[in-house]
Amino acid sequence: MASALPEDTDPALTSRNSEEPIPSHPFNLQKPSHLTDYLKGLKSCTNPLDNNPFYRPIEGFYITQTDVILRQTILDFSTILSPRFAYHRAGPRKRIFFDPGTTCAAIVTCGGLCPGMNTVIRELVVGLWELYGVRKIFGVVAGYRGFYSREPIELNPKLVHNWHKKGGTVLETSRGGFDLHKIVDAIQSRGFNQVYIIGGDGTMRGAVKIFNEIRQRKLNIGVAGIPKTVDNDIGVIDKSFGFQTAVEMAQQAINAAHVEAESAVNGIGLVKLMGRSTGHIALHATLSSRDVDCCLIPEIDFYLEGKGGLFEFLEKRLQENGHAVLVVAEGAGQDKIPRTEAQKEERDESGNPVFLDVGAWLKSELKNWWSRDHPTELFTVKHIDPTYMIRAVPANATDNLYCTLLAHSAIHGVMAGYTGFVCGPINGNFGYIPLEEVAEAKNEVNLKDHKWAWVRSVTNQPGFVRR
């Protein structure tokens, strides 16, 4: 639905394309889409932050087209320099393309839980209300399916006041239920002209389809993705919100496993952490703890038996220290766990393969190994699985601050007419990234990076290379 703008609209600034052209540069600028790309003649108005009593806009306050963030900041001058990726910097623009008086915003959360989801919702509501004066803000209940199957909840700052202190998402979430035409029809019929979608890579792929359908219908609706994954596996951005909190909670599980292992004869503390396709939580928790003897992540292949295998390494540790702590990400070793034919075909609501419990499998294998090779000696394995504790807790202070900046960056971008974008930190600065790029990008642990070498040096674990 088109937004009527105030009479003071400056015709010379009705399009972002009428601004000063970006000078030639050696960067590959990844421009986010803009409403004026397919809605010609769309009018703009002065940003209401000019009259907001809490702000004093001065020179440099508003972000311009020429403010960019570089993705690659480390260069080797001995190699041929190729064009580097750059992104528009996030923040308020001088002109906006939505009249706050007629703006109707929708917020939806999809996929699994993550610390900070309620903080993002709260800050979207407070930011829209207090910064721009938007009074029609709705929460879509139960994920994508909620657009067409549930009544939205009207939100305001008083209602969401304490939401940042709660884990999970008050709006509820779900996987699956993605029906493109039903979703866009509902967005259109309910009069939503701003849609904020909070979710992981699967959710972002859905957001790409929603944005493309809206663009094809030539609707004046801004779509912003806010990347969410406790596993930190979304590409391009520095990290996803909730990750810092997850590592902190994982640390507590590792501490408990260490106490259990130390207190037993030939004790092993086994901790299974979240990480379907990437081992970032396990890696960072290992580096933070220093009590971990071996860290297994999806990016590395490992084996149990034989020279250089896990059993040989653990036996040496038990001989030296009398105990050991083993951390494993949930996606590690999935190819080694025996599966029935039905289990091989099983998928979750999002279409992902269902993972078997690598922690329970490892516990069983460890007990079988010890009873076979050391039948007369005591042996204890304590298996700790804090998976749902890690993702269900409220965000810590660092993540709460991050969520606030993320929400406000998304609001500024949509109000300025950008659409089909994801906001997130790139080298410490918030930028706008095309949705398609984030939906396709991965963030796996780089085994050639110094961080993984650091894990190896801290744990002294084997490289699991067969000789």
Short mmCIF file of C-alpha atoms in Angstrom, two decimals, residues 118-276:
data_model
loop_
_atom_site.label_atom_id
_atom_site.label_comp_id
_atom_site.label_asym_id
_atom_site.label_seq_id
_atom_site.Cartn_x
_atom_site.Cartn_y
_atom_site.Cartn_z
CA ASN A 118 12.94 -10.91 22.44
CA THR A 119 15.47 -8.08 22.67
CA VAL A 120 15.37 -7.60 18.89
CA ILE A 121 11.56 -7.56 18.93
CA ARG A 122 11.53 -5.07 21.80
CA GLU A 123 14.03 -2.74 20.15
CA LEU A 124 12.22 -2.86 16.80
CA VAL A 125 9.02 -1.78 18.56
CA VAL A 126 10.67 0.90 20.70
CA GLY A 127 12.80 2.16 17.78
CA LEU A 128 9.88 2.45 15.37
CA TRP A 129 7.72 4.10 18.04
CA GLU A 130 10.21 6.49 19.66
CA LEU A 131 12.56 7.33 16.77
CA TYR A 132 10.10 7.61 13.89
CA GLY A 133 6.69 7.93 15.51
CA VAL A 134 5.22 4.75 14.02
CA ARG A 135 2.09 3.69 15.89
CA LYS A 136 0.95 0.62 13.95
CA ILE A 137 3.29 -2.25 14.86
CA PHE A 138 2.23 -5.90 14.86
CA GLY A 139 3.82 -9.17 15.92
CA VAL A 140 3.15 -12.16 13.66
CA VAL A 141 2.63 -15.26 15.81
CA ALA A 142 4.19 -18.70 15.18
CA GLY A 143 6.58 -18.00 12.32
CA TYR A 144 5.83 -17.79 8.62
CA ARG A 145 2.57 -19.73 8.92
CA GLY A 146 1.31 -17.06 11.31
CA PHE A 147 0.93 -14.55 8.47
CA TYR A 148 -2.04 -16.47 7.08
CA SER A 149 -3.23 -18.66 9.97
CA ARG A 150 -3.18 -16.46 13.10
CA GLU A 151 -4.26 -12.98 14.10
CA PRO A 152 -1.30 -10.64 14.65
CA ILE A 153 -0.66 -9.05 18.05
CA GLU A 154 -0.58 -5.26 18.28
CA LEU A 155 2.66 -4.15 19.93
CA ASN A 156 3.71 -1.01 21.77
CA PRO A 157 6.62 0.01 24.04
CA LYS A 158 4.66 -0.59 27.26
CA LEU A 159 3.76 -4.15 26.22
CA VAL A 160 7.34 -5.13 25.25
CA HIS A 161 9.01 -3.24 28.10
CA ASN A 162 10.52 -6.29 29.86
CA TRP A 163 10.77 -8.68 26.94
CA HIS A 164 14.55 -8.41 26.74
CA LYS A 165 14.76 -10.12 30.14
CA LYS A 166 13.08 -13.27 28.80
CA GLY A 167 14.51 -16.17 26.84
CA GLY A 168 12.90 -17.54 23.71
CA THR A 169 10.42 -15.47 21.71
CA VAL A 170 7.17 -14.13 23.08
CA LEU A 171 5.81 -14.08 19.53
CA GLU A 172 6.34 -17.86 19.34
CA THR A 173 8.16 -19.53 16.48
CA SER A 174 7.96 -22.56 14.22
CA ARG A 175 9.71 -24.25 11.33
CA GLY A 176 8.10 -24.87 7.98
CA GLY A 177 4.68 -23.48 7.09
CA PHE A 178 6.15 -21.42 4.25
CA ASP A 179 3.47 -20.78 1.63
CA LEU A 180 4.72 -17.86 -0.47
CA HIS A 181 1.47 -16.66 -2.02
CA LYS A 182 -0.52 -17.01 1.20
CA ILE A 183 2.15 -15.04 3.07
CA VAL A 184 2.37 -12.18 0.58
CA ASP A 185 -1.41 -12.08 0.17
CA ALA A 186 -1.72 -11.74 3.96
CA ILE A 187 0.94 -9.01 4.09
CA GLN A 188 -0.92 -7.11 1.39
CA SER A 189 -4.43 -7.60 2.79
CA ARG A 190 -3.43 -6.60 6.33
CA GLY A 191 -1.82 -3.41 5.06
CA PHE A 192 1.70 -4.17 6.28
CA ASN A 193 4.19 -1.96 4.43
CA GLN A 194 7.25 -2.87 6.49
CA VAL A 195 8.19 -6.47 7.30
CA TYR A 196 11.01 -7.41 9.69
CA ILE A 197 11.96 -11.09 9.47
CA ILE A 198 14.11 -12.58 12.26
CA GLY A 199 15.62 -15.97 11.47
CA GLY A 200 18.49 -18.14 10.24
CA ASP A 201 19.67 -19.13 6.79
CA GLY A 202 16.49 -21.08 5.95
CA THR A 203 14.38 -18.14 7.05
CA MET A 204 16.50 -15.78 4.95
CA ARG A 205 15.97 -17.97 1.88
CA GLY A 206 12.25 -17.63 2.51
CA ALA A 207 12.66 -13.86 2.92
CA VAL A 208 14.33 -13.70 -0.51
CA LYS A 209 11.24 -15.32 -2.06
CA ILE A 210 8.91 -12.96 -0.19
CA PHE A 211 10.90 -9.93 -1.33
CA ASN A 212 10.99 -11.11 -4.95
CA GLU A 213 7.22 -11.69 -4.95
CA ILE A 214 6.60 -8.25 -3.45
CA ARG A 215 8.85 -6.68 -6.06
CA GLN A 216 7.13 -8.59 -8.85
CA ARG A 217 3.75 -7.31 -7.63
CA LYS A 218 5.27 -3.80 -7.41
CA LEU A 219 4.11 -3.31 -3.84
CA ASN A 220 5.40 -0.46 -1.70
CA ILE A 221 6.56 -2.78 1.08
CA GLY A 222 10.01 -2.79 2.66
CA VAL A 223 11.49 -6.16 3.69
CA ALA A 224 14.41 -6.45 6.10
CA GLY A 225 16.06 -9.64 7.32
CA ILE A 226 17.61 -9.79 10.78
CA PRO A 227 20.04 -12.74 10.89
CA LYS A 228 19.58 -15.10 13.83
CA THR A 229 21.39 -18.33 14.58
CA VAL A 230 22.87 -19.55 17.82
CA ASP A 231 25.39 -21.60 15.79
CA ASN A 232 26.92 -18.46 14.23
CA ASP A 233 26.81 -20.10 10.79
CA ILE A 234 25.45 -17.11 8.81
CA GLY A 235 28.01 -15.79 6.35
CA VAL A 236 29.27 -12.26 5.54
CA ILE A 237 28.49 -10.79 9.00
CA ASP A 238 31.02 -10.92 11.85
CA LYS A 239 28.78 -12.96 14.13
CA SER A 240 25.10 -13.51 14.85
CA PHE A 241 23.32 -12.34 17.97
CA GLY A 242 23.01 -14.85 20.80
CA PHE A 243 26.32 -16.50 19.98
CA GLN A 244 28.20 -14.76 22.78
CA THR A 245 25.56 -15.84 25.30
CA ALA A 246 25.63 -19.41 23.98
CA VAL A 247 29.40 -19.65 24.47
CA GLU A 248 29.00 -18.31 28.00
CA MET A 249 26.41 -20.97 28.83
CA ALA A 250 28.49 -23.69 27.18
CA GLN A 251 31.32 -22.68 29.49
CA GLN A 252 29.19 -23.61 32.50
CA ALA A 253 28.51 -27.07 31.05
CA ILE A 254 32.22 -27.62 30.43
CA ASN A 255 33.04 -26.56 33.99
CA ALA A 256 30.53 -29.11 35.33
CA ALA A 257 31.95 -31.84 33.08
CA HIS A 258 35.46 -31.04 34.32
CA VAL A 259 34.38 -31.34 37.95
CA GLU A 260 32.66 -34.68 37.25
CA ALA A 261 35.68 -36.04 35.38
CA GLU A 262 38.18 -34.95 38.05
CA SER A 263 36.08 -36.53 40.77
CA ALA A 264 36.02 -40.01 39.20
CA VAL A 265 38.61 -42.72 38.59
CA ASN A 266 39.45 -42.59 34.89
CA GLY A 267 36.67 -40.06 34.48
CA ILE A 268 35.65 -38.54 31.16
CA GLY A 269 33.38 -35.53 30.97
CA LEU A 270 31.57 -35.53 27.63
CA VAL A 271 29.78 -32.34 26.58
CA LYS A 272 27.60 -32.12 23.48
CA LEU A 273 27.12 -28.55 22.27
CA MET A 274 25.00 -26.97 19.55
CA GLY A 275 26.46 -26.77 16.06
CA ARG A 276 24.70 -28.58 13.22
#
